[in-house]
């Protein structure tokens, strides 16, 4: 097998890094991240081959490798300028130990690459990212000649020792790739007779699954030590599974053959676009199309480490709190109407509501009220809420039930009121990744409660009624713990999120009795946080050695609201209300309500 192919098995494995605002980027590995260090050594020149080498450094692909898509300006150590902090120390064929399966090449293994880093006088700084993509070549070297469980233990030990050295050199965050199912690459086709292929694949899956599990356990233990860097497991094997499962949709027409046959020197096409319809450029390495998917995968991972996935529980928490706000505001509409009525008719009333709002929110409600006439009015409303959260990557359908009990007391021109409400529901949806067709599903419980007391005063001037009012409202929102599912290697799990606090508001309601059956009205209100609403969102990558990622919850800001509507009499005992509202933070709502007295 050609030297430039064997090292490459890591080509399935390689993916990594991060994007935009990294202070420094340092890569240690094999052909999966090779930018040409091996091929400037004597005896390894491959000028004239179709491998990508516009600057004289030969990649293991037909275009830039994934690390170049993620970190513009990163260079192989053989060509990096002195003082550069974007350096790739990887060598094709390198193992986690000292040897290289491309031949008797010294100074290319994982330990030697770390020596080269230290030899440049480099040390890690806050914000630097270190990537380790090594180990696949150890398995290729030992395949058929050694018990691979022994190889696994050796790789885990070598990587652990290397990570300790990098930590001593200042590394604070290190991404460590797992070993992919390299035996599925074209280079291994025909390695066993066709009748034994299924059994061979099963054996290799078992060995590599066991290795990945043991590697994860070791990395978790190492990351948990006092003073250890944050060690993040990169599930590149999951990306490879994803690509094979969605090959056609991702634009790959061939995932079993390499575009370039090194043995014969034949190339599937000189057109790079045609080449990129192949997943593999040669027997082990990915085409640039595959490299771009790897870059997308690492971009997604680094976004999660920066807290991007926390937008999902944040959005759910905001929805729960906003739903409570709207329930309270609707109860306030009823309160203002009851306050303005000069002589409420005693007895019972029933009402039916339907409405819609921001986030595709829909509502249907039934209410029962009672008044003794001059003094007390009480109501009980039960509503069904449905909506969709689409402001985070992906979408969540939310639904639930609310129950609100309200009451008012009339004392001359003074008015007093109180409301208690609760919303219980569930969110169900998915989060998309920056990798085409990749998503993770989730479910979570949503609960919101509030209690409000208010006071107002009624001023009447002919057909016009003005009601200034003020209120205090306690609000509590909770999102139940949930875990994403999808086998992407990027799933997140979140602890229960809970936040509560006190809000204060003031407003003015104007009502004009245009005729005996038509009453237009409008309400202006401002509400702001008085205290509380502290809390954190704590999440963790599932099946990963990375530490928990904690982000503070966003606190509610002051919000202005305009609500307007018209009450239309439908006879002596029935009223139709049409209403709409808008807030300064872009929430919109509208509803219709019919009430009957009896």
Coordinates of C-alpha atoms in Angstrom, one line a residue:
X1 CA 0.0 0.0 0.0
X2 CA 1.5 3.4 -0.9
X3 CA 3.1 5.3 1.9
X4 CA 0.9 8.4 1.4
X5 CA -2.3 6.3 1.7
X6 CA -1.5 4.3 4.9
X7 CA -0.9 7.3 7.2
X8 CA -4.1 8.7 6.0
X9 CA -6.6 6.5 7.7
X10 CA -6.6 9.3 10.1
X11 CA -8.1 11.1 7.2
X12 CA -11.5 9.8 8.4
X13 CA -10.7 10.8 11.7
X14 CA -9.5 14.2 11.2
X15 CA -11.6 17.1 12.0
X16 CA -11.2 19.7 14.4
X17 CA -10.8 23.1 15.1
X18 CA -12.3 26.3 15.5
X19 CA -13.1 29.2 13.9
X20 CA -12.9 32.8 14.0
X21 CA -11.5 34.3 17.2
X22 CA -8.9 31.9 18.4
X23 CA -5.7 33.5 19.8
X24 CA -3.5 30.6 18.6
X25 CA -4.0 27.3 16.9
X26 CA -1.7 24.3 17.2
X27 CA -2.2 21.0 15.6
X28 CA -0.6 17.6 16.4
X29 CA -1.5 14.5 14.3
X30 CA -1.2 12.4 11.2
X31 CA -2.4 12.6 7.6
X32 CA -5.9 13.6 8.7
X33 CA -4.4 17.0 9.4
X34 CA -1.3 16.9 7.2
X35 CA -0.4 20.1 5.4
X36 CA 2.9 18.9 3.9
X37 CA 5.5 18.3 6.6
X38 CA 6.3 14.8 5.4
X39 CA 6.5 15.6 1.7
X40 CA 9.3 18.1 2.0
X41 CA 11.6 15.5 3.5
X42 CA 14.1 13.7 1.2
X43 CA 12.6 10.8 -0.7
X44 CA 8.9 11.8 -0.2
X45 CA 8.5 14.4 -3.0
X46 CA 5.5 13.8 -5.1
X47 CA 5.6 16.7 -7.5
X48 CA 3.3 16.0 -10.5
X49 CA 0.7 14.0 -8.5
X50 CA -2.9 15.3 -8.3
X51 CA -2.6 16.0 -4.6
X52 CA -3.2 19.7 -3.7
X53 CA 0.1 21.6 -3.3
X54 CA -0.1 25.1 -4.7
X55 CA 2.6 26.4 -2.2
X56 CA 4.9 23.4 -2.5
X57 CA 3.4 21.6 0.5
X58 CA 1.4 18.5 -0.5
X59 CA -1.9 17.9 1.3
X60 CA -3.6 14.5 1.6
X61 CA -6.6 15.7 -0.5
X62 CA -7.5 17.5 -3.8
X63 CA -7.9 20.8 -2.0
X64 CA -7.2 22.5 1.3
X65 CA -7.7 20.2 4.3
X66 CA -10.4 21.0 6.9
X67 CA -8.0 22.9 9.2
X68 CA -7.3 25.4 6.5
X69 CA -11.0 26.1 6.1
X70 CA -11.3 26.8 9.8
X71 CA -8.0 28.7 10.5
X72 CA -7.0 30.8 7.6
X73 CA -3.2 31.3 7.6
X74 CA -2.3 28.2 9.5
X75 CA 0.9 26.7 8.1
X76 CA 2.8 23.4 8.4
X77 CA 5.7 23.7 10.8
X78 CA 8.1 23.2 7.9
X79 CA 6.9 26.5 6.4
X80 CA 5.5 28.5 9.3
X81 CA 7.3 31.8 10.0
X82 CA 9.2 32.2 13.3
X83 CA 6.9 33.5 16.0
X84 CA 3.7 32.3 14.2
X85 CA 1.0 31.1 16.5
X86 CA -0.9 29.2 13.9
X87 CA 1.2 26.1 13.3
X88 CA 0.5 22.6 12.2
X89 CA 3.0 20.0 13.5
X90 CA 1.3 17.0 11.9
X91 CA 3.1 14.4 9.8
X92 CA 1.4 11.9 7.5
X93 CA 2.0 8.4 8.8
X94 CA 2.7 9.5 12.4
X95 CA 1.6 7.3 15.3
X96 CA 0.9 8.1 18.9
X97 CA 4.4 6.8 19.7
X98 CA 7.7 7.4 17.9
X99 CA 7.4 5.6 14.6
X100 CA 5.8 6.5 11.3
X101 CA 4.1 3.9 9.1
X102 CA 5.2 5.7 5.9
X103 CA 8.8 4.5 6.5
X104 CA 11.8 5.0 8.8
X105 CA 11.2 8.7 9.4
X106 CA 12.5 10.0 12.7
X107 CA 11.1 13.0 14.6
X108 CA 7.5 12.7 13.3
X109 CA 5.6 10.9 16.1
X110 CA 3.3 12.6 18.6
X111 CA 6.0 13.1 21.2
X112 CA 8.4 14.5 18.6
X113 CA 5.7 17.0 17.4
X114 CA 5.4 18.2 21.0
X115 CA 9.2 18.6 21.1
X116 CA 9.0 20.7 18.0
X117 CA 6.3 22.9 19.6
X118 CA 8.5 23.5 22.7
X119 CA 11.6 23.9 20.5
X120 CA 10.1 26.9 18.9
X121 CA 9.8 28.6 22.3
X122 CA 6.0 28.4 22.2
X123 CA 3.7 28.2 25.2
X124 CA 0.0 28.1 25.4
X125 CA -1.9 31.3 26.1
X126 CA -5.5 31.9 27.2
X127 CA -7.8 31.4 24.2
X128 CA -5.4 29.1 22.3
X129 CA -6.8 25.9 20.9
X130 CA -4.7 22.7 20.8
X131 CA -5.8 19.8 18.5
X132 CA -4.7 16.2 18.8
X133 CA -5.6 13.9 15.8
X134 CA -3.5 10.8 16.3
X135 CA -3.9 7.1 16.9
X136 CA -5.4 5.6 13.7
X137 CA -2.1 4.7 12.2
X138 CA -1.2 2.7 15.3
X139 CA -4.2 0.4 14.5
X140 CA -3.3 0.3 10.8
X141 CA 0.3 -0.7 11.7
X142 CA -0.8 -3.5 14.0
X143 CA -3.8 -4.8 12.0
X144 CA -3.3 -8.6 11.5
X145 CA -0.1 -8.7 13.5
X146 CA -1.1 -7.9 17.1
X147 CA -4.0 -8.0 19.5
X148 CA -5.6 -4.6 18.8
X149 CA -6.8 -4.3 22.4
X150 CA -3.1 -4.0 23.3
X151 CA -2.8 -1.3 20.6
X152 CA -5.7 0.5 22.1
X153 CA -4.1 0.5 25.6
X154 CA -0.9 1.8 24.1
X155 CA -2.6 4.6 22.1
X156 CA -4.6 5.7 25.2
X157 CA -1.4 5.8 27.3
X158 CA 0.6 7.7 24.7
X159 CA -2.1 10.3 24.2
X160 CA -2.5 10.7 27.9
X161 CA 1.2 11.3 28.4
X162 CA 1.3 13.8 25.5
X163 CA -1.7 15.7 26.9
X164 CA 0.2 16.0 30.2
X165 CA 3.2 17.5 28.4
X166 CA 1.0 19.9 26.5
X167 CA -0.6 21.0 29.8
X168 CA 2.8 21.7 31.2
X169 CA 3.5 23.8 28.2
X170 CA 0.4 26.0 28.9
X171 CA -2.4 24.3 26.9
X172 CA -5.7 25.0 28.6
X173 CA -8.2 23.5 26.0
X174 CA -7.3 20.5 23.9
X175 CA -9.5 18.8 21.4
X176 CA -8.8 15.0 21.0
X177 CA -10.3 13.2 18.1
X178 CA -11.5 9.6 18.5
X179 CA -10.6 6.9 16.0
X180 CA -13.0 6.5 13.1
X181 CA -14.1 3.2 11.5
X182 CA -11.1 3.4 9.1
X183 CA -11.6 -0.2 7.9
X184 CA -14.6 1.1 5.8
X185 CA -12.3 3.2 3.6
X186 CA -11.6 2.0 0.1
X187 CA -8.0 1.1 1.0
X188 CA -9.3 -1.9 3.0
X189 CA -11.7 -3.2 0.3
X190 CA -10.8 -6.8 -0.5
X191 CA -8.6 -7.2 2.6
X192 CA -10.6 -10.3 3.4
X193 CA -12.7 -12.6 1.2
X194 CA -16.2 -11.4 0.4
X195 CA -17.8 -14.1 2.5
X196 CA -15.8 -12.9 5.5
X197 CA -16.4 -9.2 5.0
X198 CA -19.4 -8.9 7.3
X199 CA -17.7 -10.7 10.1
X200 CA -14.5 -8.6 9.7
X201 CA -16.5 -5.4 9.9
X202 CA -18.3 -6.6 13.0
X203 CA -14.9 -7.5 14.7
X204 CA -13.5 -4.1 13.8
X205 CA -16.6 -2.2 15.0
X206 CA -16.3 -4.1 18.3
X207 CA -12.6 -3.3 18.7
X208 CA -13.0 0.4 17.8
X209 CA -16.1 0.9 19.8
X210 CA -14.3 -0.5 22.8
X211 CA -11.3 1.7 22.2
X212 CA -13.5 4.8 21.9
X213 CA -15.2 4.0 25.2
X214 CA -12.0 3.4 27.0
X215 CA -10.4 6.5 25.5
X216 CA -13.4 8.6 26.7
X217 CA -13.2 7.2 30.2
X218 CA -9.4 8.0 30.3
X219 CA -9.9 11.5 29.0
X220 CA -12.6 12.2 31.5
X221 CA -10.4 11.1 34.4
X222 CA -7.5 13.2 33.1
X223 CA -9.7 16.3 32.6
X224 CA -11.0 15.9 36.2
X225 CA -7.6 16.2 37.8
X226 CA -6.9 19.4 39.7
X227 CA -5.3 21.9 37.4
X228 CA -5.9 19.8 34.3
X229 CA -6.8 21.5 31.0
X230 CA -10.3 21.2 29.5
X231 CA -10.0 18.1 27.3
X232 CA -12.8 17.8 24.7
X233 CA -13.6 14.6 22.9
X234 CA -14.2 15.0 19.2
X235 CA -16.6 12.3 17.9
X236 CA -15.4 12.3 14.3
X237 CA -16.6 8.7 14.0
X238 CA -20.2 10.0 14.4
X239 CA -19.6 12.5 11.5
X240 CA -18.4 9.6 9.3
X241 CA -21.5 7.6 10.1
X242 CA -23.6 10.7 9.3
X243 CA -21.9 11.2 5.9
X244 CA -22.4 7.5 4.9
X245 CA -26.0 7.6 5.9
X246 CA -26.8 10.7 3.9
X247 CA -24.2 10.4 1.2
X248 CA -26.5 11.1 -1.8
X249 CA -28.2 14.1 -0.2
X250 CA -24.8 15.5 0.7
X251 CA -23.7 15.3 -3.0
X252 CA -21.5 12.2 -2.8
X253 CA -22.2 9.7 -5.7
X254 CA -19.3 7.4 -4.7
X255 CA -18.3 6.5 -1.1
X256 CA -16.7 3.1 -1.8
X257 CA -13.9 4.1 -4.2
X258 CA -11.1 6.7 -4.2
X259 CA -11.1 9.2 -7.1
X260 CA -7.3 8.7 -7.4
X261 CA -5.7 5.3 -7.7
X262 CA -2.1 5.8 -6.6
X263 CA -1.0 2.3 -7.8
X264 CA -2.1 2.9 -11.4
X265 CA -1.9 6.7 -11.4
X266 CA -5.4 7.0 -12.7
X267 CA -7.7 9.9 -11.8
X268 CA -11.5 9.8 -11.9
X269 CA -11.5 13.3 -13.6
X270 CA -9.3 16.4 -13.8
X271 CA -12.4 18.4 -12.9
X272 CA -12.3 19.2 -9.2
X273 CA -16.1 19.4 -9.1
X274 CA -16.3 15.8 -10.3
X275 CA -13.6 14.7 -7.9
X276 CA -15.7 16.2 -5.1
X277 CA -18.6 13.9 -5.8
X278 CA -16.3 11.2 -4.3
X279 CA -16.1 11.0 -0.5
X280 CA -12.5 9.7 -0.8
X281 CA -9.8 11.3 -2.9
X282 CA -7.6 8.2 -2.5
X283 CA -7.8 5.0 -0.5
X284 CA -8.0 6.7 2.8
X285 CA -8.2 10.5 2.5
X286 CA -11.3 12.7 2.0
X287 CA -11.8 15.0 -0.9
X288 CA -12.1 18.7 -0.2
X289 CA -15.9 18.3 -0.1
X290 CA -15.4 15.9 2.8
X291 CA -12.9 18.2 4.4
X292 CA -15.4 21.1 4.4
X293 CA -17.9 18.9 6.2
X294 CA -15.2 18.2 8.8
X295 CA -14.6 21.9 9.2
X296 CA -18.4 22.4 9.7
X297 CA -18.4 19.7 12.3
X298 CA -15.7 21.4 14.3
X299 CA -17.2 24.8 13.9
X300 CA -20.4 23.3 15.5
X301 CA -18.4 21.8 18.4
X302 CA -16.5 25.0 19.1
X303 CA -19.8 27.0 19.0
X304 CA -21.2 24.7 21.6
X305 CA -18.1 25.1 23.8
X306 CA -18.7 28.9 23.5
X307 CA -22.3 28.4 24.7
X308 CA -24.2 28.6 21.4
X309 CA -26.4 25.6 22.1
X310 CA -27.5 27.4 25.3
X311 CA -29.7 29.6 23.1
X312 CA -32.2 26.7 23.1
X313 CA -33.0 26.6 26.9
X314 CA -32.7 30.4 27.0
X315 CA -35.3 30.7 24.3
X316 CA -37.6 28.2 26.2
X317 CA -37.2 30.1 29.5
X318 CA -38.0 33.4 27.7
X319 CA -41.1 31.7 26.2
X320 CA -42.3 30.5 29.6
X321 CA -41.9 33.9 31.1
X322 CA -43.4 35.8 28.1
X323 CA -46.4 33.4 28.2
X324 CA -46.9 34.3 31.8
X325 CA -46.6 38.0 30.9
X326 CA -49.4 37.7 28.3
X327 CA -51.7 35.7 30.6
X328 CA -51.3 38.4 33.2
X329 CA -51.9 41.1 30.6
X330 CA -55.1 39.5 29.4
X331 CA -56.3 39.2 33.0
X332 CA -55.5 43.0 33.3
X333 CA -57.8 43.7 30.2
X334 CA -60.6 42.0 32.1
X335 CA -59.8 43.9 35.2
X336 CA -59.9 47.3 33.5
X337 CA -63.2 46.5 31.9
X338 CA -64.7 45.4 35.2
X339 CA -63.3 48.5 37.0
X340 CA -64.8 50.8 34.4
X341 CA -68.3 49.3 34.5
X342 CA -70.3 51.7 36.6
X343 CA -72.8 49.1 37.8
X344 CA -71.9 45.5 37.1
X345 CA -74.8 43.2 36.7
X346 CA -74.8 40.6 39.5
X347 CA -74.7 37.0 38.6
X348 CA -72.6 34.6 36.5
X349 CA -71.0 35.0 33.1
X350 CA -69.2 32.7 30.7
X351 CA -66.6 33.6 28.0
X352 CA -64.8 32.0 25.1
X353 CA -61.5 33.3 23.7
X354 CA -59.4 32.6 20.7
X355 CA -56.1 34.4 19.7
X356 CA -52.7 34.3 18.1
X357 CA -49.3 35.9 18.7
X358 CA -45.6 35.9 18.2
X359 CA -43.8 32.6 17.8
X360 CA -46.9 31.2 16.0
X361 CA -48.5 31.2 19.4
X362 CA -52.2 30.2 19.5
X363 CA -54.7 30.3 22.3
X364 CA -58.2 29.1 23.1
X365 CA -59.8 29.7 26.4
X366 CA -63.0 29.3 28.4
X367 CA -63.8 31.5 31.4
X368 CA -66.4 31.6 34.2
X369 CA -67.1 34.8 36.1
X370 CA -69.3 36.0 39.0
X371 CA -70.2 39.5 40.4
X372 CA -72.2 40.5 43.4
X373 CA -72.9 43.8 41.7
X374 CA -71.4 46.8 43.5
X375 CA -68.4 45.2 45.3
X376 CA -66.8 42.0 44.1
X377 CA -66.0 40.4 40.8
X378 CA -64.2 37.1 40.4
X379 CA -63.2 35.0 37.4
X380 CA -61.6 31.7 36.5
X381 CA -60.0 31.2 33.0
X382 CA -58.7 27.9 31.5
X383 CA -56.7 28.2 28.3
X384 CA -54.8 26.0 25.8
X385 CA -51.6 27.5 24.4
X386 CA -49.7 26.3 21.4
X387 CA -46.7 27.9 19.7
X388 CA -43.4 27.4 18.0
X389 CA -39.9 28.6 18.9
X390 CA -37.9 29.2 15.8
X391 CA -35.4 31.9 17.0
X392 CA -32.8 29.4 17.9
X393 CA -31.0 27.0 15.5
X394 CA -33.8 24.6 14.8
X395 CA -37.4 24.6 16.1
X396 CA -39.5 23.7 19.1
X397 CA -43.2 23.1 19.2
X398 CA -44.6 24.2 22.6
X399 CA -48.0 23.5 24.1
X400 CA -49.6 23.6 27.5
X401 CA -52.5 24.7 29.7
X402 CA -53.0 27.7 31.8
X403 CA -55.3 28.4 34.7
X404 CA -55.9 31.9 36.0
X405 CA -58.0 33.1 39.0
X406 CA -58.7 36.8 39.3
X407 CA -60.7 39.1 41.5
X408 CA -61.5 42.8 41.9
X409 CA -62.9 45.0 44.7
X410 CA -64.5 48.3 44.1
X411 CA -64.1 51.0 46.8
X412 CA -65.7 54.1 45.5
X413 CA -63.4 55.4 42.7
X414 CA -60.6 53.2 44.0
X415 CA -60.1 49.7 42.6
X416 CA -58.1 46.8 43.9
X417 CA -57.3 43.5 42.0
X418 CA -55.3 40.3 42.2
X419 CA -54.5 37.4 39.9
X420 CA -52.9 34.0 40.3
X421 CA -51.9 32.0 37.3
X422 CA -50.0 28.9 36.2
X423 CA -48.9 27.5 32.9
X424 CA -47.8 23.9 32.4
X425 CA -46.6 22.5 29.1
X426 CA -44.0 20.8 27.1
X427 CA -41.6 21.7 24.3
X428 CA -40.7 19.2 21.6
X429 CA -38.4 19.8 18.7
X430 CA -34.9 19.8 17.3
X431 CA -31.7 21.8 17.0
X432 CA -29.8 21.9 13.7
X433 CA -26.0 21.8 13.5
X434 CA -23.8 23.7 11.0
X435 CA -23.3 20.3 9.3
X436 CA -25.7 19.6 6.5
X437 CA -28.7 17.4 7.4
X438 CA -27.4 17.0 11.0
X439 CA -29.8 17.6 13.9
X440 CA -30.6 16.5 17.5
X441 CA -34.1 16.1 18.9
X442 CA -35.2 17.1 22.4
X443 CA -38.2 17.2 24.8
X444 CA -38.6 19.4 27.9
X445 CA -41.3 20.4 30.4
X446 CA -42.2 24.0 30.7
X447 CA -43.8 25.6 33.8
X448 CA -44.6 29.3 34.6
X449 CA -46.4 30.8 37.5
X450 CA -47.3 34.4 38.5
X451 CA -49.1 36.3 41.2
X452 CA -50.1 39.9 40.8
X453 CA -51.7 42.6 42.9
X454 CA -52.8 45.9 41.4
X455 CA -54.5 49.2 42.4
X456 CA -56.2 51.8 40.3
X457 CA -58.4 54.8 40.2
X458 CA -61.3 55.6 37.9
X459 CA -61.9 59.1 36.5
X460 CA -65.0 59.7 34.3
X461 CA -65.5 62.7 32.0
X462 CA -68.7 62.2 30.0
X463 CA -68.3 59.2 27.8
X464 CA -64.5 59.0 28.5
X465 CA -63.1 56.9 31.3
X466 CA -59.5 57.1 32.4
X467 CA -58.0 54.5 34.7
X468 CA -54.4 55.0 35.9
X469 CA -53.1 51.8 37.6
X470 CA -50.0 50.2 39.1
X471 CA -49.1 46.6 39.9
X472 CA -46.5 44.3 41.4
X473 CA -46.1 40.8 39.9
X474 CA -44.0 37.9 41.0
X475 CA -43.0 35.6 38.1
X476 CA -41.4 32.2 38.2
X477 CA -40.4 30.1 35.2
X478 CA -38.9 26.6 35.0
X479 CA -37.6 24.4 32.2
X480 CA -37.2 20.7 33.1
X481 CA -33.9 19.0 32.5
X482 CA -33.5 17.4 29.1
X483 CA -31.1 15.6 26.9
X484 CA -30.8 15.8 23.1
X485 CA -30.9 12.7 21.0
X486 CA -29.6 12.0 17.6
X487 CA -26.1 10.3 17.7
X488 CA -24.4 13.2 16.1
X489 CA -21.6 13.4 18.7
X490 CA -22.7 17.0 19.3
X491 CA -25.8 16.4 21.6
X492 CA -26.1 18.5 24.7
X493 CA -27.7 17.8 28.1
X494 CA -29.1 20.6 30.3
X495 CA -29.9 20.8 33.9
X496 CA -33.2 22.1 35.1
X497 CA -33.4 25.9 34.5
X498 CA -35.3 27.9 37.1
X499 CA -35.6 31.7 37.4
X500 CA -38.0 34.0 39.4
X501 CA -38.2 37.6 40.3
X502 CA -40.4 40.7 41.0
X503 CA -41.7 43.0 38.3
X504 CA -43.3 46.4 38.7
X505 CA -45.6 48.1 36.3
X506 CA -47.7 51.1 35.7
X507 CA -50.3 51.9 33.0
X508 CA -53.2 54.0 31.8
X509 CA -56.4 52.6 30.3
X510 CA -58.7 54.8 28.3
X511 CA -62.3 53.8 27.4
X512 CA -64.8 55.7 25.3
X513 CA -68.5 54.8 25.2
X514 CA -69.2 55.8 21.7
X515 CA -72.7 54.4 21.7
X516 CA -74.6 52.1 24.0
X517 CA -73.1 49.1 22.3
X518 CA -69.6 50.2 21.1
X519 CA -66.7 50.9 23.5
X520 CA -63.2 51.4 22.0
X521 CA -60.4 51.3 24.4
X522 CA -56.6 51.5 24.7
X523 CA -54.0 50.6 27.4
X524 CA -50.5 51.9 27.7
X525 CA -48.2 50.1 30.1
X526 CA -44.6 49.9 31.2
X527 CA -43.2 47.0 33.2
X528 CA -39.6 46.5 34.5
X529 CA -37.6 44.1 36.7
X530 CA -37.4 45.1 40.4
X531 CA -35.4 42.2 41.6
X532 CA -34.5 38.6 41.0
X533 CA -34.4 36.6 37.7
X534 CA -30.9 35.4 38.5
X535 CA -29.8 32.0 37.4
X536 CA -27.6 29.9 35.1
X537 CA -28.0 27.5 32.3
X538 CA -25.7 24.6 32.8
X539 CA -25.1 22.2 29.9
X540 CA -22.7 19.5 29.0
X541 CA -21.8 17.7 25.8
X542 CA -23.2 14.1 25.9
X543 CA -20.6 11.3 25.8
X544 CA -17.7 13.8 26.1
X545 CA -14.9 14.5 28.4
X546 CA -15.5 18.3 28.2
X547 CA -16.4 20.2 31.3
X548 CA -19.8 21.6 32.0
X549 CA -20.6 24.8 30.1
X550 CA -22.4 27.4 32.3
X551 CA -24.0 30.6 31.0
X552 CA -26.0 33.2 32.9
X553 CA -29.7 33.5 32.1
X554 CA -30.7 36.7 30.3
X555 CA -32.7 38.9 32.6
X556 CA -35.9 40.6 31.5
X557 CA -35.5 44.2 30.5
X558 CA -38.0 47.0 30.8
X559 CA -40.9 46.5 28.3
X560 CA -43.5 48.9 27.0
X561 CA -46.8 47.7 25.7
X562 CA -49.7 49.1 23.8
X563 CA -53.0 47.2 23.8
X564 CA -56.0 48.4 22.0
X565 CA -59.4 46.9 21.2
X566 CA -63.1 47.4 21.1
X567 CA -66.0 46.0 23.1
X568 CA -69.1 45.4 21.0
X569 CA -72.5 44.8 22.7
X570 CA -74.4 41.9 21.1
X571 CA -77.6 42.4 23.1
X572 CA -78.4 42.9 26.7
X573 CA -76.4 39.9 27.9
X574 CA -73.5 39.4 25.4
X575 CA -70.3 41.2 24.5
X576 CA -67.7 40.7 21.8
X577 CA -64.2 41.9 22.4
X578 CA -61.6 42.3 19.7
X579 CA -58.1 43.2 20.9
X580 CA -54.5 43.4 19.8
X581 CA -51.2 44.2 21.5
X582 CA -47.6 45.0 20.7
X583 CA -44.6 45.3 23.0
X584 CA -41.3 47.2 22.6
X585 CA -39.4 43.8 22.4
X586 CA -41.4 42.9 19.3
X587 CA -44.0 40.5 20.7
X588 CA -47.4 40.7 19.0
X589 CA -50.7 39.3 19.9
X590 CA -54.4 39.5 18.9
X591 CA -57.5 37.8 20.3
X592 CA -61.3 37.8 20.2
X593 CA -63.5 37.1 23.2
X594 CA -67.2 36.6 23.6
X595 CA -68.9 36.8 27.0
X596 CA -72.4 36.0 28.1
X597 CA -74.1 37.0 31.4
X598 CA -76.9 34.9 32.9

